[in-house]
Structure formats: structure tokens, C-alpha cells
Amino acid sequence: MARFGIALLIGAAIFAVAAGSPAQAEVKVGFHAPLTGFAAADGKSASVAAQLAVEDINATGGLAGEKVVLVSYDDQAQPAQSIAIANKLIAQDGVSFAVSGTYSEPTRAAATVFQEGSVPYIAAYATHPAITAAGPYVFRPFKIGPPQGAAAARFIVEDLKLKRVSVVSVDNDHGQTALSGFKPAAEKLGLEIVGAYTFGMKDRQFGPIVASVKRDNPDVIYVAGYFFHGAPLAIQLRAAGVTAPIVGTQGFESQELISIAGAAANGIYVINGMNRDNPNPKYKSFMTRLTERGGAEATGVASAVYSAFMLLQDAAKRAGSIDRTKVREALAATTNFPHFYGTLQAFNADRDGQLPSPVIMVKNGKFVFVANIAN
Amino acid sequence: MYYVELAVQGLIYGSMYALMALGLTLIYGLLRVLHIAHAAVFTLGAYVGVITANATGSLWIAFPAAILAAVLAGIAIYRLVYAPLLDRPPLVPLIASVGLLILLEDLFRIVFGNQGIAFNENPYVYMTVTIGGLSIGVLQLAMFVGSVASLSAFAAFVAFSRTGAAWRATLGNPQMATSFGVSVAQVRYLNFAIGSAFAGLAGVLIALLNNYAEPGMGTIVSYKTLAIIVLGGLGSMRGALIGSLLLGVIESYGTVYLSGGVDRDAIAALCLIAILMFRPEGLAKRIAA
């Protein structure tokens, strides 16, 4: 036992010497995104955005003067992967901060690990409410699912002025959290839900749902799902002669929605979609470079990831140090941060960012800005 | 009318399951191999269909090309993967098959991109026909008619042709068939060729209906057809057909009435569990194969 202890000490000493050799003024920031698997397109955009952000941070004084080294892993959008990655980032890579460029399930799983390690962790675009419940080190500068759902109900009632809605949702976190905000808001606003249906992640044929929506004969159809659901669903609804407008969740925001759905994509609204007409010069420069590096497929995801890194830099600057506790406090005290989705007024008690919801729509094969739904 | 429409939607989707399940059950009947990678053949058919249609602008070229590619892939899978493993315990080819499906799916991702590829031109997507007051998509109708026609042709072939007789003989008693001069190897190749042709056809039809092909499109189909052939009684063609249509209809109603509690994909699994518990020999099986 004692011998084992000595061996361990020697090992630790060697490790300490080895680890101590690189230049001191560097700070490691961990990052994970789905580079392979079903979410790989989002992961690719997220990862390019993270690299661009780190380059920009290092070109503008780093994190409180220290150079950022990005440590990035592929989580395949799998919680099992993200837990292993979070442990590796903390124990092996020794990151001081981390950013999630992935979906709700893997972010939620990793958040607990980062919280336990007291590593400030910023979830760039995952929408499940429970993520920040992991603890005070977890932040989300993004609108969570329920308020996005509520924003959809307000958009339908206040902007489109429609009264009867059919609700179609995917049976995962993304779909159900959006719905948990949509339903009470609809009730409050007097928006009648005339039919509600769910489908599975892999469904592409919606025959029974289309038949049901047709029978419901709604003014508008709210779809909480992803573009790979939205595109075939839009085609099938239009083929069946249903002409009611389609309002989709943030998951619809992909150029693929347009390339798959073709003409049926025209007129689809996306709640909390990135405003591509954002006049901010920083945004324009970012978009140009993102496109050059082949990361423009998921613009919204990329914008959110970039903004998450910028928020970290902003907090470190205000903290005047890279001390994790101080940066955490600075993050919590954020006010009026210029996020690409709109001004992040502050974090609420759950450390969820208070932002407006931009609404975009497909017009002539392109996403255009429609309105901002205030927070 | 609405209930009829739900049933019709179920039958249409069930006919796609039937195309897939038939190949699976044929291969199981002959080789006792659960050909999970059948779903990859389906995906290949979809991709070849989309690519050919985009390149040539003609679906009349796309369909035969997709079916041909599927046939070649099916034969290659038999020759390169299953044939060398047939004398091993049944788990070995099963594991090989699962591995092959994962490998091929990722290959589709690497070669064609993760997002899948859409048809440039697919005018049929929006066309509908009205039959008896019911409005049905032209492609949906094509799926149903195509399935019924090809499955009927196949049934006639097995029942009346000489090769069909050899086939049935091989299914029933391979040794006896061999001693009567039937080439078991030929029957096996033919089996994979026909099963894969159906999968390729189903792949293009689904690609047309979805307007695109994507790498993971076979995953759900693979486990559902597995459930179906268990439902019907492993190796039973009639059972597979009944199981397919039944599952299609159950899913169709389930999507609307079980919404919120059970999702559509869980229904197949529930049916599978129920059958294994209460009727493990399958719905249609009377005589053990």
C-alpha cells in the first residue's frame, strides 16, 4: 500500500513537471459539439464559430490578458459522450472554462460535471430549462424552450392575428419544452388549440397527422421540431391542400429546410431564428468568415456559439482575472451584453439569459427577418 | 371519412414495410440470418435514386438504377459477409449484420454528407388523386400499387414457375432439393437479389415521398421490419405481409390516439413484446418452418 502511495507521488511529480513546462500565460477553454452523428451539421457550424471566436478573443487581449487555447471534442450529441468529455476536459486537460456547442440532452448531462468541478460552463443554444439547474456555474445566454413557445403563441395572436392552431411536436426535449411554454401562453391569449399531435425523431412521413390537421382545419399550424421534420411535413401538408401558415421552432432554422421543402418552404415562420439582416458590423464580418470556413450551414447555432465565447471574454474583462469564481460572479452580473440574437439584458435567477425572440420567415428561398418578440 | 383516411394512410405505409419485410423474411427463411443490414440496402436504393434522378432528370432511369444498385449490394453482402459466416453460430452473422448497417450508414454520411440530398425536381410530391372522396398523394398511391404489384408478381413467380418450385423446395428441405439437382447457391443468390430489389424500390419510393434521402433513413425501418417478421412468424411470407399492413394501420391510429403517451416508433416495439409474450410462434404461423 505504502509502495503504491510512493509510486503515485512520483507519478504526480513527473506529471506536474511535464504539465508545468508550457508558457504560463495561457488559459484553456473546453468545448464540445456534435461533429459526427445526426447533429453533425450543427456541430460543424458550432465548431467553426468556436474557432473564429477564439481567434477574435486572442486578437483582442485574450481572456483578461491571457491567451486562449481551445480544447474541443466531438460529443455526437450523446449524453454518454458529453459526460466523458466533461470529465476529460476537467481532469486531463485542466480547462478553466467550458462552452457547450451541442443539444439539450448532452449539455444537461455535462452541466452537472462542470458544476461539480466548479468550472464556469456556458450553454450556447441548448434550450432545455433544467440545464442551468445543475448549479451556479452553469449559464445560458439563450432563450430557453418555454419562453420560445410562449413567444410563438404571442406571434400567432399579436402579429398574425390568428385564432385556431393545430400543434405538432417531436417527442423529445426540444419539442416538449417549447410546447410547455406554448400551451399556457395560448390559453392566456385566447388562442384555441384544435388538435395536438406528436411524432418521433425519425419520422418523415406524417400521413395520419396530415389527415388530422386537415380535419381540424386550423388557421395556423405550430410545429415544434427540426428542419428534417418541418420540410417533409410542409410538403405533405401542402400536397394535401392544407394552406394554413406554418410556424416552426428554432430547430427549423437551416438552409436544408429550404432545399428539401422547395416551394413548400415559402412562408414558413421560424421563432427564435437568427436575424440574418443584423446590421451589426461584427456580425457581418463574422458571417463572411464563417462562410469562408464552411461553417455557414447552421447560422443560428454558429451565432449563438460565437456570442457565448464573447460573453466569456466580456465577463473575464469585467472580472479583471481568469479566476473561476470571479468570472462566474461577473457572468452572473452581466447586463446589456450585445448578443447576436439581440441585447441580453441580464441573467435571471436561473442564470438564463433574457433576450428578445427574433422571428424570421422563408421568402423566395431565403430567410428574412420578420419581427422581434420582446422578452 | 377521417377514420377511413387514417386506415388508408396506414395501409400505404404498411405496404412499404411489406416490401422491406418480405426480403428480410425470405432471407431468414432460407439462411436463418437476421439481415439487419437490409436497411442499408434500402438507403442505398434511396441515394442512387436521388442521384440518378438529379443527374439524368428522369425517374424512369432512377428507378431501375436504384433497384440494380440494391440487387448488386444485396448479392455482395451475401457473398462477402454472410456466405463465409454461415457455418458459425447464428449470432455471428447477426452481429456482422448489425456492424455492417452501422458501417454503411456512416459511409453514406461520409460520402454524401450528413444532411442527406434532396431531389432537384420532384413534381410528383404535390400531385394528388381523389378516389372515392379520399384525396391521396400520387406517390403514396404509387407506393401502394408498386408494392402490391411487385409482391403479387413475386408470389405468382414462387407459386407457378420452375425456379419458384426449386425455391420452395430449397426452403423446405435444402438437402433433398440438392439431390434433385437444385443449386442451393443459385437459390440463395436469387433470394438476395429479389429481396434487395424490393428494398431498393422501397428506398426510392420513400425518398420521393420525403423528397430527399438521408443516411439514417433505414434505422427505424430496420427495427420495425424486424418486429414485423417476428409478428408474422419468422420466415413466414404471409405473416410478414399481414404484419406489415397491420403495423401500418395500428401506427396510423396510434399516432393520433396514443399521441402524448406512446410515440409511433414505440408501437412496433410494443407489438413485438406482446407477440413474444402471448403468441411467440407469430400471427400467421401454423406449421413450424
PDB file of C-alpha atoms in Angstrom, chain B residues 50-148:
ATOM      1  CA  VAL B  50     -31.957  10.661 -55.907  1.00  0.00           C
ATOM      2  CA  ILE B  51     -28.530  10.936 -57.509  1.00  0.00           C
ATOM      3  CA  THR B  52     -29.605   9.324 -60.765  1.00  0.00           C
ATOM      4  CA  ALA B  53     -32.772  11.401 -60.956  1.00  0.00           C
ATOM      5  CA  ASN B  54     -30.787  14.593 -60.349  1.00  0.00           C
ATOM      6  CA  ALA B  55     -28.156  13.637 -62.914  1.00  0.00           C
ATOM      7  CA  THR B  56     -30.478  12.457 -65.669  1.00  0.00           C
ATOM      8  CA  GLY B  57     -33.676  14.311 -64.834  1.00  0.00           C
ATOM      9  CA  SER B  58     -35.647  11.123 -65.280  1.00  0.00           C
ATOM     10  CA  LEU B  59     -37.314   8.914 -62.745  1.00  0.00           C
ATOM     11  CA  TRP B  60     -37.624   6.227 -65.421  1.00  0.00           C
ATOM     12  CA  ILE B  61     -33.871   5.850 -65.235  1.00  0.00           C
ATOM     13  CA  ALA B  62     -33.672   6.439 -61.481  1.00  0.00           C
ATOM     14  CA  PHE B  63     -35.906   3.521 -60.512  1.00  0.00           C
ATOM     15  CA  PRO B  64     -34.087   0.783 -62.466  1.00  0.00           C
ATOM     16  CA  ALA B  65     -30.720   2.233 -61.415  1.00  0.00           C
ATOM     17  CA  ALA B  66     -31.682   2.164 -57.752  1.00  0.00           C
ATOM     18  CA  ILE B  67     -33.054  -1.349 -57.965  1.00  0.00           C
ATOM     19  CA  LEU B  68     -29.973  -2.561 -59.807  1.00  0.00           C
ATOM     20  CA  ALA B  69     -27.666  -0.983 -57.228  1.00  0.00           C
ATOM     21  CA  ALA B  70     -29.690  -2.600 -54.443  1.00  0.00           C
ATOM     22  CA  VAL B  71     -29.537  -6.019 -56.121  1.00  0.00           C
ATOM     23  CA  LEU B  72     -25.778  -5.796 -56.565  1.00  0.00           C
ATOM     24  CA  ALA B  73     -25.337  -4.618 -52.980  1.00  0.00           C
ATOM     25  CA  GLY B  74     -27.518  -7.449 -51.671  1.00  0.00           C
ATOM     26  CA  ILE B  75     -25.574 -10.055 -53.611  1.00  0.00           C
ATOM     27  CA  ALA B  76     -22.278  -8.577 -52.494  1.00  0.00           C
ATOM     28  CA  ILE B  77     -23.396  -8.612 -48.870  1.00  0.00           C
ATOM     29  CA  TYR B  78     -24.350 -12.272 -49.141  1.00  0.00           C
ATOM     30  CA  ARG B  79     -21.131 -13.227 -50.924  1.00  0.00           C
ATOM     31  CA  LEU B  80     -18.708 -11.192 -48.826  1.00  0.00           C
ATOM     32  CA  VAL B  81     -20.312 -11.159 -45.386  1.00  0.00           C
ATOM     33  CA  TYR B  82     -22.851 -13.920 -44.826  1.00  0.00           C
ATOM     34  CA  ALA B  83     -21.579 -16.769 -47.005  1.00  0.00           C
ATOM     35  CA  PRO B  84     -18.265 -17.063 -45.129  1.00  0.00           C
ATOM     36  CA  LEU B  85     -20.103 -16.980 -41.779  1.00  0.00           C
ATOM     37  CA  LEU B  86     -22.920 -19.444 -42.440  1.00  0.00           C
ATOM     38  CA  ASP B  87     -21.325 -22.338 -40.598  1.00  0.00           C
ATOM     39  CA  ARG B  88     -20.854 -20.225 -37.491  1.00  0.00           C
ATOM     40  CA  PRO B  89     -23.480 -19.915 -34.737  1.00  0.00           C
ATOM     41  CA  PRO B  90     -26.395 -17.662 -35.833  1.00  0.00           C
ATOM     42  CA  LEU B  91     -25.259 -14.842 -33.556  1.00  0.00           C
ATOM     43  CA  VAL B  92     -22.113 -14.340 -35.628  1.00  0.00           C
ATOM     44  CA  PRO B  93     -23.812 -13.330 -38.890  1.00  0.00           C
ATOM     45  CA  LEU B  94     -26.322 -11.307 -36.838  1.00  0.00           C
ATOM     46  CA  ILE B  95     -23.556  -9.277 -35.219  1.00  0.00           C
ATOM     47  CA  ALA B  96     -21.837  -8.929 -38.590  1.00  0.00           C
ATOM     48  CA  SER B  97     -25.110  -7.641 -39.999  1.00  0.00           C
ATOM     49  CA  VAL B  98     -25.580  -5.025 -37.267  1.00  0.00           C
ATOM     50  CA  GLY B  99     -21.986  -3.931 -37.754  1.00  0.00           C
ATOM     51  CA  LEU B 100     -22.483  -3.719 -41.486  1.00  0.00           C
ATOM     52  CA  LEU B 101     -25.544  -1.481 -41.062  1.00  0.00           C
ATOM     53  CA  ILE B 102     -23.613   0.932 -38.835  1.00  0.00           C
ATOM     54  CA  LEU B 103     -20.656   0.884 -41.212  1.00  0.00           C
ATOM     55  CA  LEU B 104     -22.771   1.554 -44.281  1.00  0.00           C
ATOM     56  CA  GLU B 105     -24.796   4.304 -42.606  1.00  0.00           C
ATOM     57  CA  ASP B 106     -21.616   6.119 -41.679  1.00  0.00           C
ATOM     58  CA  LEU B 107     -20.289   5.513 -45.167  1.00  0.00           C
ATOM     59  CA  PHE B 108     -23.351   7.282 -46.564  1.00  0.00           C
ATOM     60  CA  ARG B 109     -22.640  10.141 -44.164  1.00  0.00           C
ATOM     61  CA  ILE B 110     -19.026  10.410 -45.248  1.00  0.00           C
ATOM     62  CA  VAL B 111     -19.671  10.109 -48.963  1.00  0.00           C
ATOM     63  CA  PHE B 112     -22.915  12.050 -49.366  1.00  0.00           C
ATOM     64  CA  GLY B 113     -22.840  14.358 -46.347  1.00  0.00           C
ATOM     65  CA  ASN B 114     -24.694  14.241 -43.084  1.00  0.00           C
ATOM     66  CA  GLN B 115     -27.742  16.207 -44.180  1.00  0.00           C
ATOM     67  CA  GLY B 116     -28.841  13.961 -46.966  1.00  0.00           C
ATOM     68  CA  ILE B 117     -29.557  15.059 -50.521  1.00  0.00           C
ATOM     69  CA  ALA B 118     -32.794  16.344 -51.974  1.00  0.00           C
ATOM     70  CA  PHE B 119     -34.328  15.863 -55.412  1.00  0.00           C
ATOM     71  CA  ASN B 120     -33.748  18.818 -57.749  1.00  0.00           C
ATOM     72  CA  GLU B 121     -37.056  18.172 -59.435  1.00  0.00           C
ATOM     73  CA  ASN B 122     -39.828  16.142 -57.903  1.00  0.00           C
ATOM     74  CA  PRO B 123     -43.134  17.323 -59.343  1.00  0.00           C
ATOM     75  CA  TYR B 124     -44.998  14.259 -58.044  1.00  0.00           C
ATOM     76  CA  VAL B 125     -44.665  15.413 -54.458  1.00  0.00           C
ATOM     77  CA  TYR B 126     -47.612  17.781 -54.768  1.00  0.00           C
ATOM     78  CA  MET B 127     -49.831  15.693 -57.012  1.00  0.00           C
ATOM     79  CA  THR B 128     -52.893  14.093 -55.555  1.00  0.00           C
ATOM     80  CA  VAL B 129     -55.677  11.900 -56.867  1.00  0.00           C
ATOM     81  CA  THR B 130     -59.158  11.639 -55.469  1.00  0.00           C
ATOM     82  CA  ILE B 131     -60.534   8.154 -55.075  1.00  0.00           C
ATOM     83  CA  GLY B 132     -63.990   7.733 -53.592  1.00  0.00           C
ATOM     84  CA  GLY B 133     -63.838  11.140 -51.963  1.00  0.00           C
ATOM     85  CA  LEU B 134     -60.418  10.482 -50.447  1.00  0.00           C
ATOM     86  CA  SER B 135     -57.515  12.598 -51.587  1.00  0.00           C
ATOM     87  CA  ILE B 136     -54.314  10.555 -51.800  1.00  0.00           C
ATOM     88  CA  GLY B 137     -50.845  11.632 -52.913  1.00  0.00           C
ATOM     89  CA  VAL B 138     -49.781  10.241 -56.270  1.00  0.00           C
ATOM     90  CA  LEU B 139     -46.575   8.971 -54.704  1.00  0.00           C
ATOM     91  CA  GLN B 140     -48.466   7.335 -51.867  1.00  0.00           C
ATOM     92  CA  LEU B 141     -50.653   5.604 -54.390  1.00  0.00           C
ATOM     93  CA  ALA B 142     -47.560   4.594 -56.365  1.00  0.00           C
ATOM     94  CA  MET B 143     -46.098   3.143 -53.208  1.00  0.00           C
ATOM     95  CA  PHE B 144     -49.167   1.055 -52.526  1.00  0.00           C
ATOM     96  CA  VAL B 145     -49.705  -0.050 -56.112  1.00  0.00           C
ATOM     97  CA  GLY B 146     -45.992  -0.691 -56.632  1.00  0.00           C
ATOM     98  CA  SER B 147     -45.812  -2.829 -53.516  1.00  0.00           C
ATOM     99  CA  VAL B 148     -48.933  -4.800 -54.304  1.00  0.00           C
TER     100      VAL B 148
END
